[in-house]
CSV table of C-alpha atoms in Angstrom, one decimal:
chain,number,residue,atom,x,y,z
U,1,ILE,CA,-0.1,-0.1,-0.2
U,2,ILE,CA,1.5,3.2,-1.0
U,3,GLN,CA,0.5,7.0,-1.3
U,4,ILE,CA,0.6,8.6,-4.7
U,5,ASP,CA,-0.2,12.0,-5.9
U,6,SER,CA,-3.7,12.8,-6.6
U,7,THR,CA,-3.4,15.5,-9.3
U,8,PRO,CA,-3.3,13.5,-12.6
U,9,PHE,CA,-6.3,11.5,-11.5
U,10,ARG,CA,-8.2,14.5,-10.3
U,11,GLN,CA,-7.6,16.2,-13.6
U,12,TRP,CA,-8.8,13.1,-15.5
U,13,TYR,CA,-11.9,12.9,-13.3
U,14,GLU,CA,-12.7,16.6,-13.9
U,15,SER,CA,-12.2,16.3,-17.6
U,16,HIS,CA,-14.2,12.9,-18.0
U,17,TYR,CA,-17.0,13.6,-15.9
U,18,GLY,CA,-16.9,17.5,-16.0
U,19,VAL,CA,-17.3,17.6,-12.0
U,20,THR,CA,-14.8,18.8,-9.6
U,21,ALA,CA,-13.3,16.3,-7.3
U,22,GLY,CA,-11.8,17.0,-3.9
U,23,ARG,CA,-12.4,20.7,-3.7
U,24,LYS,CA,-14.7,22.3,-1.1
U,25,LYS,CA,-18.1,23.9,-2.3
U,26,LYS,CA,-17.2,27.4,-1.2
U,27,ALA,CA,-13.8,27.3,-3.0
U,28,VAL,CA,-15.5,26.9,-6.5
U,29,THR,CA,-16.6,30.7,-6.5
U,30,ASP,CA,-13.3,31.4,-8.4
U,31,GLU,CA,-15.0,30.2,-11.7
U,32,LYS,CA,-12.3,30.4,-14.5
U,33,GLU,CA,-13.5,31.5,-18.0
U,34,GLU,CA,-16.0,29.1,-19.5
U,35,VAL,CA,-14.9,27.2,-22.6
U,36,SER,CA,-17.5,26.8,-25.3
U,37,LYS,CA,-18.4,23.1,-25.9
U,38,SER,CA,-20.2,21.6,-28.4
U,39,ASN,CA,-23.9,19.8,-27.9
U,40,HIS,CA,-22.4,16.5,-28.5
U,41,LEU,CA,-19.9,16.9,-25.8
U,42,LYS,CA,-22.5,18.6,-23.4
U,43,ARG,CA,-24.8,15.6,-23.9
U,44,LYS,CA,-21.9,13.0,-23.2
U,45,LEU,CA,-20.8,15.2,-20.0
U,46,ALA,CA,-24.5,15.0,-18.9
U,47,ALA,CA,-24.7,11.3,-19.3
U,48,ARG,CA,-21.5,10.6,-17.2
U,49,LYS,CA,-22.5,12.9,-14.6
U,50,GLU,CA,-25.2,10.3,-13.5
U,51,ASP,CA,-22.4,7.8,-12.8
U,52,SER,CA,-20.0,10.4,-11.2
U,53,LYS,CA,-20.5,9.5,-7.6
U,54,ILE,CA,-17.2,9.0,-5.6
U,55,GLY,CA,-17.1,7.9,-2.0
U,56,SER,CA,-16.6,10.4,0.9
U,57,LEU,CA,-13.3,8.8,1.9
U,58,LEU,CA,-11.7,8.9,-1.5
U,59,ASP,CA,-13.1,12.6,-1.9
U,60,ASP,CA,-11.4,13.6,1.2
U,61,GLN,CA,-8.0,12.0,-0.2
U,62,PHE,CA,-8.6,14.1,-3.5
U,63,SER,CA,-8.8,17.3,-1.1
U,64,THR,CA,-5.7,16.4,0.7
U,65,GLY,CA,-3.7,15.8,-2.7
U,66,ARG,CA,-2.7,12.0,-2.0
U,67,LEU,CA,-4.5,8.8,-2.8
U,68,TYR,CA,-3.7,5.4,-1.3
U,69,ALA,CA,-3.1,2.8,-4.0
U,70,CYS,CA,-2.1,-0.8,-4.1
U,71,ILE,CA,0.8,-2.3,-6.1
U,72,ALA,CA,-0.4,-5.4,-7.9
U,73,SER,CA,2.5,-6.2,-10.2
U,74,ARG,CA,5.1,-8.4,-8.9
U,75,PRO,CA,8.7,-7.2,-8.4
U,76,GLY,CA,11.1,-7.6,-11.3
U,77,GLN,CA,13.7,-6.1,-13.4
U,78,SER,CA,11.6,-3.8,-15.6
U,79,GLY,CA,11.4,-0.9,-13.4
U,80,ARG,CA,7.8,-0.1,-13.5
U,81,CYS,CA,5.0,-1.1,-11.3
U,82,ASP,CA,1.2,-1.5,-11.9
U,83,GLY,CA,-1.5,-1.1,-9.4
U,84,TYR,CA,-5.2,0.4,-8.6
U,85,ILE,CA,-6.3,3.2,-6.3
U,86,LEU,CA,-8.2,2.0,-3.2
U,87,GLU,CA,-11.8,2.9,-2.8
U,88,GLY,CA,-15.0,1.5,-1.0
U,89,LYS,CA,-14.7,-1.3,1.5
U,90,GLU,CA,-10.8,-1.8,0.7
U,91,LEU,CA,-10.1,1.7,1.3
U,92,GLU,CA,-11.8,1.6,4.7
U,93,PHE,CA,-10.1,-1.6,5.7
U,94,TYR,CA,-6.5,-0.3,5.2
U,95,LEU,CA,-7.2,3.1,6.6
U,96,ARG,CA,-8.2,1.1,9.7
U,97,LYS,CA,-5.3,-0.8,9.5
U,98,LEU,CA,-2.9,2.3,9.1
U,99,LYS,CA,-4.7,4.1,11.8
U,100,SER,CA,-4.3,1.1,14.3
U,101,LYS,CA,-0.6,0.7,13.3
U,102,LYS,CA,0.0,4.4,14.3
U,103,THR,CA,-1.6,4.2,17.7
U,104,LYS,CA,0.8,1.3,18.6
């Protein structure tokens, strides 16, 4: 289990779903200049917004700028690793484990 920078994932989420992730609602008042979008893109983003729910724990991690991830690849000579971002029940489990480890 490692911590990674959330910036590229937040940027992808915002461009893919058209919704801000990990930012407080009051901090959004600084609206940047609106870019004109085609009707097709507007319809596509509206359809994606229905499925754009993220958990509160993951949203908190986006706001802090760090995400927990799990390395899924085996160690080797190639110098790269593959993995996935923790979310849902798995994220809750590892947060409990990390919190109990810190208290010992």
